[in-house]
Tab-separated table of C-alpha atoms and ligand atoms in Angstrom:
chain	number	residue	atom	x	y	z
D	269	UNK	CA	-16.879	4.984	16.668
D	270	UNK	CA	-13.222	5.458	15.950
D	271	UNK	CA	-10.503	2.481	15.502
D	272	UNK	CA	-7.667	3.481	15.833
D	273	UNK	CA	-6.413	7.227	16.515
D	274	UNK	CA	-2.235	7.790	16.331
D	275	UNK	CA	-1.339	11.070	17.856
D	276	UNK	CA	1.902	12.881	16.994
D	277	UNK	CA	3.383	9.228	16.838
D	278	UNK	CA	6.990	8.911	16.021
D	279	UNK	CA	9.693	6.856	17.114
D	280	UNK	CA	13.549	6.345	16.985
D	281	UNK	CA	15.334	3.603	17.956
D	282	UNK	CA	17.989	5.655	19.279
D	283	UNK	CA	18.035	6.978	22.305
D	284	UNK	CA	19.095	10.831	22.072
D	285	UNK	CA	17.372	11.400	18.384
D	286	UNK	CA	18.142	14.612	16.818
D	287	UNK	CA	17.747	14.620	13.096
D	288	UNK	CA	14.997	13.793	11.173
D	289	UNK	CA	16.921	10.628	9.927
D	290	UNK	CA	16.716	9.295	13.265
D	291	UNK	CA	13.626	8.019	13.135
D	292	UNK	CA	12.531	4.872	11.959
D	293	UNK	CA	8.828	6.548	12.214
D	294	UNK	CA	8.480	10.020	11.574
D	295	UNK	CA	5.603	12.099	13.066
D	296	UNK	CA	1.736	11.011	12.242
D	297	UNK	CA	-1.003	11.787	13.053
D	298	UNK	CA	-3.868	9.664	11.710
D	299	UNK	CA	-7.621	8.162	12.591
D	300	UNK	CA	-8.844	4.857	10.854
D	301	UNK	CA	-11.923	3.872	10.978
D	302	UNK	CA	-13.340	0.982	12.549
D	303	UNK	CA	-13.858	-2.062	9.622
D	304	UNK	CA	-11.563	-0.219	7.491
D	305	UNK	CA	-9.310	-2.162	5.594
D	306	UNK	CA	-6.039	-0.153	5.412
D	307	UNK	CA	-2.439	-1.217	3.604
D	308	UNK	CA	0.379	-0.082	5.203
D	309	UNK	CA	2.950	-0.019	1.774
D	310	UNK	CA	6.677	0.960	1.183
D	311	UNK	CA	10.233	-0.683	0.330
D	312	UNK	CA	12.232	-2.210	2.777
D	313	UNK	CA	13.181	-0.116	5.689
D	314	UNK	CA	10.676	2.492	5.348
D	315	UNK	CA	8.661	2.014	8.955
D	316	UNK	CA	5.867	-0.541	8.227
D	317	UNK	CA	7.085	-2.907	10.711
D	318	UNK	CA	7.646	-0.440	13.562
D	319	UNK	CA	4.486	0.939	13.271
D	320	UNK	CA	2.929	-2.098	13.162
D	321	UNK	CA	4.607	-2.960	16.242
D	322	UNK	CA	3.345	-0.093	17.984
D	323	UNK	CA	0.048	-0.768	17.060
D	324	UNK	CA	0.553	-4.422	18.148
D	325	UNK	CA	2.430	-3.294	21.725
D	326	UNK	CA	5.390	-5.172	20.395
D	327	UNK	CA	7.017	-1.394	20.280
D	328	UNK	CA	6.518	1.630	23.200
D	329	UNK	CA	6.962	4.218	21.008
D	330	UNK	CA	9.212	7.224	21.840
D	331	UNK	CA	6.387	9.824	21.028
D	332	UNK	CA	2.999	10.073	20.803
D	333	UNK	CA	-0.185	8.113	21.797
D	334	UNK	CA	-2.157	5.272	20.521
D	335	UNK	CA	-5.768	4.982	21.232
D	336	UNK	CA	-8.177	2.225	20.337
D	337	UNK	CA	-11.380	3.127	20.834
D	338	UNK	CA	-10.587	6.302	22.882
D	339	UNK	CA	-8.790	3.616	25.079
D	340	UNK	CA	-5.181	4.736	25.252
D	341	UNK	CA	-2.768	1.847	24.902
D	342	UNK	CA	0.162	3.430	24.085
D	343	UNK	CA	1.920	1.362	26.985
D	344	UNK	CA	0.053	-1.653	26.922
D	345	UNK	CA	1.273	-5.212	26.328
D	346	UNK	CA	0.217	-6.784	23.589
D	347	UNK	CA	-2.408	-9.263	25.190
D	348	UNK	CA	-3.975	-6.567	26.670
D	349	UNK	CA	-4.834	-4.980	23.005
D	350	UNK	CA	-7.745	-7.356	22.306
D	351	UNK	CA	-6.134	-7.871	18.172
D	352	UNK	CA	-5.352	-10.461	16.444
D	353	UNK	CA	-2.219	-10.926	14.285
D	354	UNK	CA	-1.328	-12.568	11.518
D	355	UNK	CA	3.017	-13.090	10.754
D	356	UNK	CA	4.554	-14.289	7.502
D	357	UNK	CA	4.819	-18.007	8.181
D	358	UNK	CA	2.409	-20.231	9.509
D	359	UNK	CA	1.816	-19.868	13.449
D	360	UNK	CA	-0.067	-22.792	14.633
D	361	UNK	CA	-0.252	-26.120	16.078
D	362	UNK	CA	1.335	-28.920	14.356
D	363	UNK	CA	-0.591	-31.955	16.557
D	364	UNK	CA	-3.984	-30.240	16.581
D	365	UNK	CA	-6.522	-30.400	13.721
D	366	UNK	CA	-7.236	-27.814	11.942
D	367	UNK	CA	-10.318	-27.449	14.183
D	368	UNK	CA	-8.603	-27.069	16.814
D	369	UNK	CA	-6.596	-24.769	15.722
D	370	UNK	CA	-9.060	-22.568	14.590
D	371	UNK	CA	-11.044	-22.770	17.828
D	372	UNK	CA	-8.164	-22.270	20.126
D	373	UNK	CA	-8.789	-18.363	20.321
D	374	UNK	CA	-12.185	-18.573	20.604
D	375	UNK	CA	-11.673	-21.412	23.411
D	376	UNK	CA	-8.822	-19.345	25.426
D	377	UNK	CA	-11.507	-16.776	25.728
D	378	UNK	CA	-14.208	-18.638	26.995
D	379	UNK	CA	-16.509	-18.668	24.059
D	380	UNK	CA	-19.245	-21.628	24.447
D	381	UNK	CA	-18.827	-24.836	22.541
D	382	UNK	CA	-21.720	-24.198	19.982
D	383	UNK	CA	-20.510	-20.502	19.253
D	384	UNK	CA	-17.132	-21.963	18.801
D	385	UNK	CA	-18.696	-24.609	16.268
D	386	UNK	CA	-20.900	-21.704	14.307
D	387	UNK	CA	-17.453	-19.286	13.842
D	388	UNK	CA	-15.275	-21.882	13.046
D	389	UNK	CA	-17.091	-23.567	9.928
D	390	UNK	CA	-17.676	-19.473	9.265
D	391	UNK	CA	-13.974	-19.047	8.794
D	392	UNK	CA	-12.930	-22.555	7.384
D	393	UNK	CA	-16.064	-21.658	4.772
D	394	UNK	CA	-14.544	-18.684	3.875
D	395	UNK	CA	-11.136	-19.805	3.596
D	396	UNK	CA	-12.176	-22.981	1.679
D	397	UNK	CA	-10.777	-25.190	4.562
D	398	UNK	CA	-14.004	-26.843	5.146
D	399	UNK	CA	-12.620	-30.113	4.026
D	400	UNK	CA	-9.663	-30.346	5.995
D	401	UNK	CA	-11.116	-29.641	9.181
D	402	UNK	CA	-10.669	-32.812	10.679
D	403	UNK	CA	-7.028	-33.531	9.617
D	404	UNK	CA	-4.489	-32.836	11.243
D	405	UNK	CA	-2.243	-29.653	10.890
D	406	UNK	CA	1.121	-31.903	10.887
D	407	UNK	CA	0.763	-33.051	7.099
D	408	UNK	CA	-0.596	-30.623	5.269
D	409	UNK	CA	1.249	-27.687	2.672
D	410	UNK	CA	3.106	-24.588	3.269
D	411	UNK	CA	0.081	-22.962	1.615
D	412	UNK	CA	-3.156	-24.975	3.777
D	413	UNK	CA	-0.698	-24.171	7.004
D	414	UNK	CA	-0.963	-20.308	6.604
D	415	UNK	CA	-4.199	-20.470	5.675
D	416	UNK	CA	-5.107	-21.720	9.135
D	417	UNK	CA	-2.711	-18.854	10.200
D	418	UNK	CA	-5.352	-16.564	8.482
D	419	UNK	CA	-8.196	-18.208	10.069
D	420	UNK	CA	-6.986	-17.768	14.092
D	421	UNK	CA	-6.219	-14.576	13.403
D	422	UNK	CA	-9.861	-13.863	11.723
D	423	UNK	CA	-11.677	-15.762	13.810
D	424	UNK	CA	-12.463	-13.868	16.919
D	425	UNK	CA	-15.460	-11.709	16.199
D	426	UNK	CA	-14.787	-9.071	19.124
D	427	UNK	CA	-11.420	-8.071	17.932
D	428	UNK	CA	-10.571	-4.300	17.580
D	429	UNK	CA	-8.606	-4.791	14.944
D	430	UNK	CA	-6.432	-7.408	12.565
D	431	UNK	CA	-3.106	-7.022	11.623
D	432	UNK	CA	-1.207	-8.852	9.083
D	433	UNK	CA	2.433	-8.456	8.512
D	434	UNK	CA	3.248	-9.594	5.126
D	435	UNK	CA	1.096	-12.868	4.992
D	436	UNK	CA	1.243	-14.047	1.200
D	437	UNK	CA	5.007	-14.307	1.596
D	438	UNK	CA	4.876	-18.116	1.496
D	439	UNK	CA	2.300	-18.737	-0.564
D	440	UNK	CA	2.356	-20.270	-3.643
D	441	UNK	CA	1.981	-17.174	-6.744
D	442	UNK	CA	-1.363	-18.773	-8.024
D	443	UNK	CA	-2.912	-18.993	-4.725
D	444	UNK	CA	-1.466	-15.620	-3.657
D	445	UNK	CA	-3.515	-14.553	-6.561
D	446	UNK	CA	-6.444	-16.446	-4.817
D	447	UNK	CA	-5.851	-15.117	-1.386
D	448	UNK	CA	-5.759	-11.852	-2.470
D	449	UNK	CA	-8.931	-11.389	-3.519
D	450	UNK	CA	-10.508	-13.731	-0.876
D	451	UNK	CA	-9.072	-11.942	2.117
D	452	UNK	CA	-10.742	-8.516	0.578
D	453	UNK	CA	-13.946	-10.703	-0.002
D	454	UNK	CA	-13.421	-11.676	3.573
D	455	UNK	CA	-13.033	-8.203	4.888
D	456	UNK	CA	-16.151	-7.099	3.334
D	457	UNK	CA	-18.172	-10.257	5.171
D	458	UNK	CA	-16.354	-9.585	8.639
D	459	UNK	CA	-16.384	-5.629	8.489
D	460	UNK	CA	-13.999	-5.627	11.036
D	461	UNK	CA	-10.570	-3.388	10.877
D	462	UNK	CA	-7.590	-4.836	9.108
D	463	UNK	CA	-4.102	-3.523	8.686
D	464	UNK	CA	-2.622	-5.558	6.092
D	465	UNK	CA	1.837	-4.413	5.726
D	466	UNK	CA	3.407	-5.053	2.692
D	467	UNK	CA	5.513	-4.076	0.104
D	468	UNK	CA	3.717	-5.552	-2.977
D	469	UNK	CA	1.666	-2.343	-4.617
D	470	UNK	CA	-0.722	-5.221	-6.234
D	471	UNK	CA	-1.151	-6.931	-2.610
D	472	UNK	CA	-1.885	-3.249	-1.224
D	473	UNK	CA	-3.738	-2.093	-3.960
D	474	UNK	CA	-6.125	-5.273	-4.047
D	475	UNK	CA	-6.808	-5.540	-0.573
D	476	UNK	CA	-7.415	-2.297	1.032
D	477	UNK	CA	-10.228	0.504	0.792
D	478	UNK	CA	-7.212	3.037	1.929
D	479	UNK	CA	-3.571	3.006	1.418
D	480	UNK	CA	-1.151	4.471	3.682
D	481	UNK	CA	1.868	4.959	1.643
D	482	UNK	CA	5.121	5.097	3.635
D	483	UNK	CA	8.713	6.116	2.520
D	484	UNK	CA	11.726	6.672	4.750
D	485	UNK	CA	9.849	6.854	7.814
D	486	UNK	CA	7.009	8.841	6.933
D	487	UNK	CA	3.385	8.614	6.037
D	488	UNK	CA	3.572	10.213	2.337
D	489	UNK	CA	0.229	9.650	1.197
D	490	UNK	CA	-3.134	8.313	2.546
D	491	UNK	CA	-5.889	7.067	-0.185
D	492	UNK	CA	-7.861	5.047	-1.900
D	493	UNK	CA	-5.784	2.886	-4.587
D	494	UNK	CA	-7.404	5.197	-7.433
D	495	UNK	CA	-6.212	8.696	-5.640
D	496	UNK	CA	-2.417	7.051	-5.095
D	497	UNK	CA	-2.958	6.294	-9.003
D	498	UNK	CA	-4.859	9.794	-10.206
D	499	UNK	CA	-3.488	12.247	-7.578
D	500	UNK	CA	-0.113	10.909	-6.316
D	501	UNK	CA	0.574	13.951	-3.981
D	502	UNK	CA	4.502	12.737	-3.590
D	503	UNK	CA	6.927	12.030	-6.196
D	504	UNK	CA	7.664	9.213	-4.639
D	505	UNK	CA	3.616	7.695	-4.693
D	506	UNK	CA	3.796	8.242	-8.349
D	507	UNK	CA	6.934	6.266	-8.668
D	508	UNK	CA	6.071	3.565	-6.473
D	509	UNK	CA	2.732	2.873	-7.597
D	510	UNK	CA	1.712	2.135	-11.338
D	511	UNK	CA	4.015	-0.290	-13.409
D	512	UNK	CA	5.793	1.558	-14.726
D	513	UNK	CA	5.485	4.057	-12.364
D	514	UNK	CA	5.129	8.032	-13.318
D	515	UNK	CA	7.235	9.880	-15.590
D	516	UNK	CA	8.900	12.763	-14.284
D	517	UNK	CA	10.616	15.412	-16.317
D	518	UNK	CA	12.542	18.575	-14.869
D	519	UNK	CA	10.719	21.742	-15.945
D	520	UNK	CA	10.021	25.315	-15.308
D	521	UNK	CA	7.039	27.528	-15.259
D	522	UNK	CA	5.476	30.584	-17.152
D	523	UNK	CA	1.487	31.325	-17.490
D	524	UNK	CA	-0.154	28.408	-17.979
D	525	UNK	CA	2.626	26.638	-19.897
D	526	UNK	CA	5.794	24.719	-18.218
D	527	UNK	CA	8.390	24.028	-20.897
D	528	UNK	CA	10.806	21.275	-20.799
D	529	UNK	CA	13.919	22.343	-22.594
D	530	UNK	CA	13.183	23.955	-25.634
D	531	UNK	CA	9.715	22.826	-25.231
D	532	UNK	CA	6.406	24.078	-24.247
D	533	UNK	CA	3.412	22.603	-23.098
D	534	UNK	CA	0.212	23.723	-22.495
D	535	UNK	CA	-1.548	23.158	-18.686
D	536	UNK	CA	-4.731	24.951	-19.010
D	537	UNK	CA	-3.912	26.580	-15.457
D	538	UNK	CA	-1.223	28.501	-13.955
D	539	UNK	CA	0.844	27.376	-10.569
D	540	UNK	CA	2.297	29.690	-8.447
D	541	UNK	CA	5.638	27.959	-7.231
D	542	UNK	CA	8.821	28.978	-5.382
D	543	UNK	CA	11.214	30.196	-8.016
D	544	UNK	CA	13.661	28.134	-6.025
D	545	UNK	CA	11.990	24.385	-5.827
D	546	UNK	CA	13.042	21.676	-8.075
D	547	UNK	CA	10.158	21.576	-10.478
D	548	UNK	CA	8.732	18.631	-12.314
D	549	UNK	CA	5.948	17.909	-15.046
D	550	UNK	CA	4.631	14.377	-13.843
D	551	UNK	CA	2.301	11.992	-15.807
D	552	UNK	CA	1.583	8.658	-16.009
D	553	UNK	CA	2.518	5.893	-19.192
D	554	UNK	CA	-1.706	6.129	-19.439
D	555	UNK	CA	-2.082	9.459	-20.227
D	556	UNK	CA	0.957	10.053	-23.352
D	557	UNK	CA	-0.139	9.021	-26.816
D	558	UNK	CA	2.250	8.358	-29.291
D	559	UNK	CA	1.425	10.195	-32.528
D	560	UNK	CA	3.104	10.789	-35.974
D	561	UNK	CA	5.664	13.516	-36.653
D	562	UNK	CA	4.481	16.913	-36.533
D	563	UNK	CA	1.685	16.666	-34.418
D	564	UNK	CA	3.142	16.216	-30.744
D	565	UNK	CA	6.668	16.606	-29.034
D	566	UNK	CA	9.293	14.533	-30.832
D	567	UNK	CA	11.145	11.731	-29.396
D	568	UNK	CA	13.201	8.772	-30.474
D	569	UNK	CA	11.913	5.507	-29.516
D	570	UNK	CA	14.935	3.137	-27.541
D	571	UNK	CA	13.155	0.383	-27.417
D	572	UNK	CA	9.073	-1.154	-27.004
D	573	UNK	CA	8.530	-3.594	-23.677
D	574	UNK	CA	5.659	-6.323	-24.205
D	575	UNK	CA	3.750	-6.502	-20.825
D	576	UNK	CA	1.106	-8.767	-22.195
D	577	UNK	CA	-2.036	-6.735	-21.682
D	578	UNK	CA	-0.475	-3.885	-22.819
D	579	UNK	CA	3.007	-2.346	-24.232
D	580	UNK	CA	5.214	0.275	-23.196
D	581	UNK	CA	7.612	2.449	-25.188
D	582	UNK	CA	10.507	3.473	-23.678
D	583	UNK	CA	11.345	6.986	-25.548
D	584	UNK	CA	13.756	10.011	-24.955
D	585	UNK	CA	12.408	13.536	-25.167
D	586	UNK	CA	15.005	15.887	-24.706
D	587	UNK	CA	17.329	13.305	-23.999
D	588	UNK	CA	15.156	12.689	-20.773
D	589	UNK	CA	13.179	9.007	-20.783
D	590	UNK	CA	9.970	8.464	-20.749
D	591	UNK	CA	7.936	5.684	-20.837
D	592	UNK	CA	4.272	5.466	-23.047
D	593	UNK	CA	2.255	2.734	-22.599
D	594	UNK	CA	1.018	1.831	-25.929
D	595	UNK	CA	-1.630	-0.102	-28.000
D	596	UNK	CA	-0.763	-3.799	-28.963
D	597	UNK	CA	-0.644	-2.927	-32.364
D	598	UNK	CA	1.779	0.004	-33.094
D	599	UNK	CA	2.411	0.976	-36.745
D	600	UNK	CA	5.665	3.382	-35.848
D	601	UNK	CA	6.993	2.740	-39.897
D	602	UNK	CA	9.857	5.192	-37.929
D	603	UNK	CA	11.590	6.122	-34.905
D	604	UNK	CA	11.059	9.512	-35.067
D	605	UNK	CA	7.453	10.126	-33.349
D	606	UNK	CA	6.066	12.842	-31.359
D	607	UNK	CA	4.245	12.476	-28.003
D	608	UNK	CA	1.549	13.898	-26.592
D	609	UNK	CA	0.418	14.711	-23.058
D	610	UNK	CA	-3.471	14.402	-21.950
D	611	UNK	CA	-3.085	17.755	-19.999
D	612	UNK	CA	-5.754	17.399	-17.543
D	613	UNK	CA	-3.996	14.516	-15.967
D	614	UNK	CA	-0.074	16.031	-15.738
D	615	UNK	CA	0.831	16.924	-12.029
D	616	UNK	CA	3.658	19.266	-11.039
D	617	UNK	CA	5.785	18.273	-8.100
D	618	UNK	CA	7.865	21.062	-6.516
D	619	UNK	CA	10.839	20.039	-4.367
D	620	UNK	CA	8.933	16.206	-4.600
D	621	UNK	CA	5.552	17.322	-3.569
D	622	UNK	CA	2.491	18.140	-5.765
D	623	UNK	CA	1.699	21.654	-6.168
D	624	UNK	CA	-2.010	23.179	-6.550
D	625	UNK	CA	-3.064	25.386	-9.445
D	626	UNK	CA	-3.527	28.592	-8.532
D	627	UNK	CA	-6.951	29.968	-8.257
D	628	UNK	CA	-6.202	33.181	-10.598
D	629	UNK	CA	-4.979	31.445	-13.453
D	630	UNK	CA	-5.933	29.411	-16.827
D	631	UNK	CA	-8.249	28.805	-18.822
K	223	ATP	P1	10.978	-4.513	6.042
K	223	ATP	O1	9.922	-4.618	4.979
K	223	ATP	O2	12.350	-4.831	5.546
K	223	ATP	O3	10.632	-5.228	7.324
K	223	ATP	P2	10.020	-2.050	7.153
K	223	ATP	O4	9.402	-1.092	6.184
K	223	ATP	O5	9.099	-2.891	7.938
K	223	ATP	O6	11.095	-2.948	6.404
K	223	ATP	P3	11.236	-1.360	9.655
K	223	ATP	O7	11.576	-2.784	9.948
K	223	ATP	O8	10.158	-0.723	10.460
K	223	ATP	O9	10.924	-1.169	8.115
K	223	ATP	O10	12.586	-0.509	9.802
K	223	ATP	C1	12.613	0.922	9.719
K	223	ATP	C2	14.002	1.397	10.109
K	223	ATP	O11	14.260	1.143	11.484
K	223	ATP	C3	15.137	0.707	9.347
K	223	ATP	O12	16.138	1.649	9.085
K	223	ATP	C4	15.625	-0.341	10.323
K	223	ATP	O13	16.990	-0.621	10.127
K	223	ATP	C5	15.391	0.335	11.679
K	223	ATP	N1	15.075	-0.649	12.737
K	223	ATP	C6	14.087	-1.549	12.733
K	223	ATP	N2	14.064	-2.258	13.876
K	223	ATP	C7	15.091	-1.795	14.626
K	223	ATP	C8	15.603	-2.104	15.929
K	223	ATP	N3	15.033	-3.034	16.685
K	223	ATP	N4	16.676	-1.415	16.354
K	223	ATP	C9	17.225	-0.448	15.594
K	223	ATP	N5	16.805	-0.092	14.375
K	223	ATP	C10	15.742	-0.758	13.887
């Protein structure tokens, strides 16, 4: 059974759109599955909100259809939608307990008093609000309060889908850390569909099976958190995603080789691009190895970041940067090093999006 279907859905807040710039939400056309968990991730003001509102009835959009189970809602007010939603800050009631919170859904909807019992010491187990069941809402933390939050929107077991706009925002960063992890732990027990908006990679990245990647209004990428990382298919996925995100260095084509200014590396294929498209070599911090002079491209280091797990070197080939994420223990002895690419995992973007190898060529 499908979830959710969005048919040539875009919309503009204006009324009389004409350029692409127009539209908050640019054309898409997607199906998610039912218990999916999905991430809707991008900077400020790229769409997530409006299309969460769309799915949420909040927002008639100006174009296309939204079905939920081959029901089309498109027009429907939000209480109609049978989902359950989740905001930033807490939503509940101060004077009831945290019971009675947690049952009001279930109550509204005419659930009976013993299946209301069962579910709600479900979701207080899995939220680790068993304790606090019986205390009122009134005294306790920022933290406790959206947790409840969490638990009416996850409570109702006939719900077509969840959707959470930004919900670790007031959370404290240890138990974000927590929540994070729980809520995907959660998702698996549930296996019901969640659309979790946010623009926090790691939140994105932890939580959902597939990531729909968003920038300036439009869908740019939908995978699984290891695709966005191995096979960004848009310069801006490799930017976005991965800390730092991918390197990308202007370069042109022959054969199997793209050189970057006096330079030549070696692809193993060939591409066939427009002569005309901005091209770029991308690869990720990973997959560069800093080696001793002679063996690699040369560069000049500018300076070495310590992340903790792991370092990165900030370096200049060709007067372009690049970052290299490097071991913890890095006996340079010089500045003058050479890099080296792991060919099998450079991309190249043309005019921002990745290109294909062509069939005919390479190795
Ligand atoms: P944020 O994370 O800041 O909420 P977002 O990714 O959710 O950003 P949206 O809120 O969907 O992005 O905004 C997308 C674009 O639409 C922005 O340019 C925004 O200014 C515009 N926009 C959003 N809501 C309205 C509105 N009600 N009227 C007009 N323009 C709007």
């Amino acid at each position: 059974m499908t979830a959710l279907r969005l048919e040539k859905l875009a919309h503009s807040y204006k009324s009389h759109p004409s350029r692409p710039e127009d539209y908050a939400l640019k054309e898409i056309n997607q199906v998610w599955q039912t218990g999916g968990a999905y991430a809707l991730l991008g900077p400020s003001g790229c769409g997530k909100t409006t299309l969460l509102n769309i799915l949420s009835g909040l927002v008639i959009p100006s174009q296309g259809r939204v079905y939920f189970d081959d029901r089309d809602v498109t027009e429907l007010p939000t209480e109609k939608r049978n989902i359950a939603q989740v905001f930033q800050f807490p939503v509940i009631y101060d004077t009831m307990t945290v019971r009675e919170n947690l049952a009001f859904p279930l109550k509204n909807r005419g659930m009976d008093p013993a299946g209301i019992k069962t579910r709600v010491d479900e979701i207080a187990a899995l939220l680790d609000l068993s304790r606090d069941l019986d205390r009122r809402a009134k005294g306790l933390t920022a933290d406790a309060k959206q947790k409840i939050s969490l638990g009416r929107g996850l409570v109702r077991p006939d719900v077509t889908a969840v959707l959470f706009d930004e919900p670790l925002t007031v959370i404290d960063p240890q138990l974000k850390w927590e929540l994070r992890s729980k809520l995907k732990e959660i998702h698996r027990k549930l296996a019901v569909t969640m659309i979790y908006v946010t623009h926090d990679q790691t939140e994105a990245l932890t939580f959902a099976d597939k990531v729909i990647v968003m920038s300036e209004g439009e869908v740019v990428q939908i995978g699984t958190p290891e695709e966005l990382f191995e096979k960004p298919l848009h310069r801006f996925v490799g930017h976005f995603i991965g800390s730092p995100g991918m390197n990308f260095l202007p370069c042109t084509l022959a054969g199997t080789k793209a050189r970057i200014g006096g330079f030549e590396i070696d692809l193993g294929v060939s591409f066939a691009a427009d002569p005309k498209a901005k091209l770029e070599l991308g690869i990720r911090p990973d997959f560069i190895k800093l080696a001793p002079p002679g063996v690699g491209l040369p560069v000049r280091i500018d300076r070495i970041d310590d992340l903790g797990r792991n370092r990165i070197a900030h370096v200049r080939l060709e007067g372009q940067r690049l970052a290299v994420t490097v071991p913890a223990i890095l006996e340079t002895g010089s500045d003058d090093l050479t890099v080296v690419f792991d060919h099998r995992r450079i991309g190249i973007f043309a005019n921002d999006r990745r290109i294909e190898p062509d069939d005919r060529g390479g190795a």
